[in-house]
PDB file of C-alpha atoms in Angstrom:
ATOM      1  CA  MET A  96     -12.286 112.507 -16.166  1.00 49.00           C
ATOM      2  CA  SER A  97     -14.670 113.956 -13.684  1.00 50.00           C
ATOM      3  CA  ALA A  98     -17.018 116.861 -14.328  1.00 53.00           C
ATOM      4  CA  THR A  99     -14.372 119.206 -12.925  1.00 53.00           C
ATOM      5  CA  GLY A 100     -11.791 118.069 -15.467  1.00 52.00           C
ATOM      6  CA  HIS A 101      -9.610 116.163 -12.988  1.00 52.00           C
ATOM      7  CA  SER A 102      -8.818 112.503 -13.409  1.00 52.00           C
ATOM      8  CA  GLU A 103     -10.593 110.131 -11.095  1.00 54.00           C
ATOM      9  CA  PRO A 104      -8.492 109.286  -8.021  1.00 55.00           C
ATOM     10  CA  HIS A 105      -9.136 105.581  -8.409  1.00 56.00           C
ATOM     11  CA  SER A 106      -9.523 104.112 -11.840  1.00 67.00           C
ATOM     12  CA  SER A 107     -11.103 100.695 -12.201  1.00 69.00           C
ATOM     13  CA  ALA A 108      -7.623  99.172 -12.686  1.00 63.00           C
ATOM     14  CA  GLN A 109      -6.409 100.809  -9.473  1.00 69.00           C
ATOM     15  CA  LYS A 110      -9.508  99.623  -7.590  1.00 70.00           C
ATOM     16  CA  LEU A 111      -8.985  96.104  -8.909  1.00 65.00           C
ATOM     17  CA  GLU A 112      -5.331  96.197  -7.827  1.00 68.00           C
ATOM     18  CA  THR A 113      -6.302  97.492  -4.380  1.00 81.00           C
ATOM     19  CA  GLU A 114      -8.905  94.742  -4.002  1.00 81.00           C
ATOM     20  CA  LYS A 115      -6.333  92.164  -5.097  1.00 80.00           C
ATOM     21  CA  GLU A 116      -3.840  93.516  -2.547  1.00 81.00           C
ATOM     22  CA  LYS A 117      -6.505  93.331   0.185  1.00 83.00           C
ATOM     23  CA  GLU A 118      -7.317  89.735  -0.795  1.00 83.00           C
ATOM     24  CA  ASN A 119      -3.614  88.822  -0.792  1.00 82.00           C
ATOM     25  CA  ARG A 120      -3.188  90.419   2.640  1.00 82.00           C
ATOM     26  CA  ARG A 121      -6.221  88.516   3.946  1.00 85.00           C
ATOM     27  CA  LYS A 122      -4.814  85.225   2.620  1.00 85.00           C
ATOM     28  CA  GLN A 123      -1.415  86.017   4.120  1.00 82.00           C
ATOM     29  CA  ASP A 124      -3.065  86.777   7.482  1.00 83.00           C
ATOM     30  CA  GLU A 125      -4.906  83.432   7.348  1.00 86.00           C
ATOM     31  CA  ILE A 126      -1.672  81.580   6.585  1.00 83.00           C
ATOM     32  CA  GLU A 127       0.144  83.346   9.412  1.00 83.00           C
ATOM     33  CA  GLU A 128      -2.694  82.468  11.810  1.00 85.00           C
ATOM     34  CA  GLU A 129      -2.481  78.825  10.734  1.00 85.00           C
ATOM     35  CA  LEU A 130       1.316  78.846  11.098  1.00 82.00           C
ATOM     36  CA  PHE A 131       0.989  80.299  14.589  1.00 83.00           C
ATOM     37  CA  SER A 132      -1.607  77.681  15.534  1.00 83.00           C
ATOM     38  CA  ASN A 133       0.643  74.932  14.157  1.00 84.00           C
ATOM     39  CA  GLY A 134       3.504  76.436  16.138  1.00 84.00           C
ATOM     40  CA  ILE A 135       1.500  76.228  19.361  1.00 86.00           C
ATOM     41  CA  TRP A 136       0.782  72.546  18.700  1.00 86.00           C
ATOM     42  CA  ALA A 137       4.432  71.946  17.811  1.00 85.00           C
ATOM     43  CA  VAL A 138       5.464  73.453  21.158  1.00 87.00           C
ATOM     44  CA  VAL A 139       2.969  71.238  22.993  1.00 87.00           C
ATOM     45  CA  ILE A 140       4.294  68.149  21.204  1.00 86.00           C
ATOM     46  CA  CYS A 141       7.900  69.218  21.819  1.00 82.00           C
ATOM     47  CA  VAL A 142       7.258  69.704  25.553  1.00 85.00           C
ATOM     48  CA  LEU A 143       5.417  66.385  25.844  1.00 85.00           C
ATOM     49  CA  SER A 144       8.118  64.534  23.883  1.00 83.00           C
ATOM     50  CA  TYR A 145      10.867  66.060  25.987  1.00 80.00           C
ATOM     51  CA  THR A 146       9.040  65.289  29.231  1.00 80.00           C
ATOM     52  CA  TYR A 147       8.178  61.727  28.207  1.00 80.00           C
ATOM     53  CA  GLY A 148      11.642  61.059  26.811  1.00 75.00           C
ATOM     54  CA  ASP A 149      13.439  62.493  29.816  1.00 72.00           C
ATOM     55  CA  MET A 150      11.233  60.845  32.422  1.00 71.00           C
ATOM     56  CA  THR A 151      11.022  57.399  30.869  1.00 77.00           C
ATOM     57  CA  VAL A 152      13.426  56.506  28.091  1.00 75.00           C
ATOM     58  CA  ALA A 153      16.494  58.613  28.923  1.00 72.00           C
ATOM     59  CA  ASN A 154      16.433  57.734  32.608  1.00 75.00           C
ATOM     60  CA  SER A 155      16.239  54.005  31.904  1.00 77.00           C
ATOM     61  CA  PHE A 156      19.697  53.960  30.259  1.00 76.00           C
ATOM     62  CA  PRO A 157      23.032  54.631  31.919  1.00 78.00           C
ATOM     63  CA  LYS A 158      24.658  57.957  31.032  1.00 80.00           C
ATOM     64  CA  ASP A 159      27.181  57.557  28.209  1.00 85.00           C
ATOM     65  CA  THR A 160      30.263  59.414  29.411  1.00 87.00           C
ATOM     66  CA  ARG A 161      32.074  58.992  26.072  1.00 90.00           C
ATOM     67  CA  GLN A 162      30.189  61.960  24.653  1.00 88.00           C
ATOM     68  CA  ASN A 163      30.058  64.323  27.648  1.00 85.00           C
ATOM     69  CA  THR A 164      32.427  66.830  25.993  1.00 88.00           C
ATOM     70  CA  TRP A 165      30.531  66.924  22.687  1.00 90.00           C
ATOM     71  CA  LEU A 166      28.428  69.935  21.739  1.00 90.00           C
ATOM     72  CA  LEU A 167      24.782  69.658  22.919  1.00 88.00           C
ATOM     73  CA  MET A 168      25.293  66.230  24.505  1.00 87.00           C
ATOM     74  CA  LEU A 169      25.676  66.891  28.236  1.00 83.00           C
ATOM     75  CA  SER A 170      21.972  67.605  28.715  1.00 81.00           C
ATOM     76  CA  PRO A 171      18.793  67.421  26.624  1.00 82.00           C
ATOM     77  CA  ILE A 172      17.894  71.006  27.576  1.00 84.00           C
ATOM     78  CA  PRO A 173      19.907  72.741  24.786  1.00 87.00           C
ATOM     79  CA  THR A 174      18.205  70.513  22.196  1.00 87.00           C
ATOM     80  CA  PHE A 175      14.836  71.352  23.718  1.00 86.00           C
ATOM     81  CA  ILE A 176      15.585  75.102  23.669  1.00 88.00           C
ATOM     82  CA  LEU A 177      16.881  74.999  20.080  1.00 90.00           C
ATOM     83  CA  SER A 178      13.759  73.099  19.007  1.00 88.00           C
ATOM     84  CA  LEU A 179      11.496  75.683  20.644  1.00 88.00           C
ATOM     85  CA  ALA A 180      13.499  78.533  19.077  1.00 89.00           C
ATOM     86  CA  TYR A 181      13.184  76.877  15.663  1.00 89.00           C
ATOM     87  CA  ILE A 182       9.425  76.468  16.066  1.00 87.00           C
ATOM     88  CA  ALA A 183       9.081  80.116  17.124  1.00 87.00           C
ATOM     89  CA  PHE A 184      11.160  81.288  14.177  1.00 88.00           C
ATOM     90  CA  VAL A 185       9.394  79.351  11.414  1.00 86.00           C
ATOM     91  CA  THR A 186       5.860  79.833  12.731  1.00 85.00           C
ATOM     92  CA  TRP A 187       5.914  83.355  14.145  1.00 85.00           C
ATOM     93  CA  ILE A 188       9.132  85.429  14.062  1.00 87.00           C
ATOM     94  CA  GLY A 189      10.127  84.661  10.463  1.00 85.00           C
ATOM     95  CA  PRO A 190       6.687  85.293   8.930  1.00 85.00           C
ATOM     96  CA  LYS A 191       6.308  88.538  10.907  1.00 85.00           C
ATOM     97  CA  TYR A 192       9.776  89.721   9.843  1.00 87.00           C
ATOM     98  CA  MET A 193       9.254  88.837   6.165  1.00 84.00           C
ATOM     99  CA  ARG A 194       5.644  90.088   6.013  1.00 82.00           C
ATOM    100  CA  ASP A 195       6.286  93.120   3.797  1.00 81.00           C
ATOM    101  CA  ARG A 196       9.672  92.111   2.426  1.00 83.00           C
ATOM    102  CA  GLU A 197      10.691  90.474  -0.806  1.00 84.00           C
ATOM    103  CA  PRO A 198      12.317  87.017  -0.616  1.00 79.00           C
ATOM    104  CA  ILE A 199      16.096  87.178  -0.390  1.00 79.00           C
ATOM    105  CA  LYS A 200      17.586  86.927  -3.864  1.00 82.00           C
ATOM    106  CA  GLY A 201      20.930  85.493  -4.911  1.00 82.00           C
ATOM    107  CA  LEU A 202      20.996  82.470  -2.620  1.00 82.00           C
ATOM    108  CA  LYS A 203      20.947  79.872  -5.407  1.00 84.00           C
ATOM    109  CA  THR A 204      24.710  79.179  -5.378  1.00 88.00           C
ATOM    110  CA  LEU A 205      24.826  79.118  -1.591  1.00 87.00           C
ATOM    111  CA  MET A 206      21.857  76.721  -1.428  1.00 85.00           C
ATOM    112  CA  LEU A 207      23.419  74.452  -4.071  1.00 89.00           C
ATOM    113  CA  LEU A 208      26.618  74.272  -2.002  1.00 91.00           C
ATOM    114  CA  TYR A 209      24.613  73.684   1.156  1.00 88.00           C
ATOM    115  CA  ASN A 210      22.618  70.878  -0.493  1.00 90.00           C
ATOM    116  CA  ALA A 211      25.812  69.274  -1.840  1.00 94.00           C
ATOM    117  CA  PHE A 212      27.245  69.386   1.690  1.00 93.00           C
ATOM    118  CA  GLN A 213      24.077  67.804   3.110  1.00 92.00           C
ATOM    119  CA  VAL A 214      24.158  65.006   0.521  1.00 94.00           C
ATOM    120  CA  ALA A 215      27.841  64.329   1.248  1.00 96.00           C
ATOM    121  CA  LEU A 216      27.229  64.359   5.017  1.00 95.00           C
ATOM    122  CA  SER A 217      24.243  62.012   4.692  1.00 95.00           C
ATOM    123  CA  GLY A 218      26.268  59.658   2.497  1.00 97.00           C
ATOM    124  CA  TRP A 219      29.134  59.659   4.996  1.00 96.00           C
ATOM    125  CA  ILE A 220      26.727  58.974   7.902  1.00 96.00           C
ATOM    126  CA  PHE A 221      25.165  56.109   5.933  1.00 95.00           C
ATOM    127  CA  LEU A 222      28.577  54.574   5.210  1.00 95.00           C
ATOM    128  CA  GLU A 223      29.832  55.042   8.772  1.00 93.00           C
ATOM    129  CA  SER A 224      26.752  53.492  10.346  1.00 89.00           C
ATOM    130  CA  GLY A 225      26.873  50.671   7.815  1.00 89.00           C
ATOM    131  CA  MET A 226      30.587  49.977   8.230  1.00 89.00           C
ATOM    132  CA  SER A 227      30.367  50.119  12.017  1.00 86.00           C
ATOM    133  CA  GLY A 228      27.456  47.752  12.282  1.00 82.00           C
ATOM    134  CA  TRP A 229      24.610  47.429   9.847  1.00 77.00           C
ATOM    135  CA  PHE A 230      26.658  45.978   6.968  1.00 83.00           C
ATOM    136  CA  GLY A 231      28.271  43.411   9.210  1.00 79.00           C
ATOM    137  CA  LYS A 232      27.671  42.074  12.664  1.00 78.00           C
ATOM    138  CA  TYR A 233      24.548  43.900  13.829  1.00 78.00           C
ATOM    139  CA  ASN A 234      21.360  42.008  14.496  1.00 75.00           C
ATOM    140  CA  PHE A 235      18.516  43.662  12.579  1.00 74.00           C
ATOM    141  CA  VAL A 236      15.913  42.554  15.130  1.00 77.00           C
ATOM    142  CA  CYS A 237      17.438  43.846  18.370  1.00 79.00           C
ATOM    143  CA  GLU A 238      20.946  45.032  19.093  1.00 78.00           C
ATOM    144  CA  PRO A 239      21.942  46.096  22.618  1.00 81.00           C
ATOM    145  CA  CYS A 240      23.842  49.363  23.022  1.00 82.00           C
ATOM    146  CA  ASP A 241      27.602  48.890  23.035  1.00 84.00           C
ATOM    147  CA  PHE A 242      28.973  51.234  25.707  1.00 87.00           C
ATOM    148  CA  SER A 243      32.550  50.015  25.234  1.00 90.00           C
ATOM    149  CA  ASN A 244      35.485  51.943  23.796  1.00 93.00           C
ATOM    150  CA  LYS A 245      36.005  49.471  20.968  1.00 92.00           C
ATOM    151  CA  PRO A 246      36.728  51.177  17.616  1.00 91.00           C
ATOM    152  CA  ARG A 247      33.522  49.828  16.073  1.00 88.00           C
ATOM    153  CA  ALA A 248      31.406  51.175  18.968  1.00 89.00           C
ATOM    154  CA  ILE A 249      33.110  54.591  18.829  1.00 92.00           C
ATOM    155  CA  ARG A 250      32.609  54.712  15.068  1.00 91.00           C
ATOM    156  CA  MET A 251      28.870  54.051  15.477  1.00 90.00           C
ATOM    157  CA  LEU A 252      28.696  56.628  18.272  1.00 92.00           C
ATOM    158  CA  ASN A 253      30.328  59.225  16.012  1.00 93.00           C
ATOM    159  CA  ALA A 254      27.957  58.435  13.134  1.00 93.00           C
ATOM    160  CA  ALA A 255      24.947  58.718  15.459  1.00 92.00           C
ATOM    161  CA  TYR A 256      26.202  62.046  16.831  1.00 94.00           C
ATOM    162  CA  TRP A 257      26.726  63.545  13.382  1.00 94.00           C
ATOM    163  CA  TYR A 258      23.251  62.369  12.363  1.00 94.00           C
ATOM    164  CA  TYR A 259      21.840  64.104  15.449  1.00 92.00           C
ATOM    165  CA  PHE A 260      23.864  67.255  14.737  1.00 91.00           C
ATOM    166  CA  SER A 261      22.784  67.273  11.072  1.00 92.00           C
ATOM    167  CA  LYS A 262      19.184  67.735  12.216  1.00 89.00           C
ATOM    168  CA  PHE A 263      20.128  71.170  13.558  1.00 88.00           C
ATOM    169  CA  VAL A 264      21.705  71.996  10.212  1.00 87.00           C
ATOM    170  CA  ASP A 265      18.367  70.944   8.669  1.00 86.00           C
ATOM    171  CA  PHE A 266      16.716  73.649  10.799  1.00 84.00           C
ATOM    172  CA  ILE A 267      18.663  76.215   8.768  1.00 78.00           C
ATOM    173  CA  ASP A 268      17.485  74.664   5.508  1.00 75.00           C
ATOM    174  CA  THR A 269      13.831  74.750   6.500  1.00 70.00           C
ATOM    175  CA  ALA A 270      13.985  78.276   7.907  1.00 63.00           C
ATOM    176  CA  ALA A 271      15.791  79.604   4.818  1.00 58.00           C
ATOM    177  CA  THR A 272      13.666  77.912   2.162  1.00 55.00           C
ATOM    178  CA  THR A 273      10.109  77.925   3.512  1.00 52.00           C
ATOM    179  CA  PRO A 274       8.577  81.215   2.366  1.00 50.00           C
ATOM    180  CA  LEU A 275       4.923  82.031   2.610  1.00 46.00           C
ATOM    181  CA  PRO A 276       3.011  81.061  -0.525  1.00 47.00           C
ATOM    182  CA  ASP A 277       2.992  83.685  -3.260  1.00 47.00           C
ATOM    183  CA  PHE A 278      -0.460  84.945  -4.238  1.00 40.00           C
TER     184      PHE A 278
END
């Protein structure tokens, strides 16, 4: 109580809580700055990888027309754009959006189902790539690309595509389950 009979506006417990909140906010700001910096470097690496891959590796192989109608396969640009969008979301947009929000609750069942799906998909990709080559006739040192329409070649092509596509599904996993540290 003050001399006037009113309670103090800030008790020591309130001051301590306010100082703790300020410290937590400062730590969160530091983490967001580091995430943003990491995001900038990720964009630089993504651009360099895309440029190097497109100018050297991709142009040294003939175009594989068997997959021209498949999602994201006609050009590397959609993959590049999705990668940049992912980087922006996990290093800048997501942290800014979730800054003063509680983590989403009630996702445990959904995440368990998602993880079961990912395990099943990874197992299927492993079996398909093994059955179409690695468990049989492939040379482990160097195997040329088979651009034929033989069933074994198509099976390997399908397994490789679903592996590639599963990486975009992994984007969802990382974005949904990578919260800022709790202080």
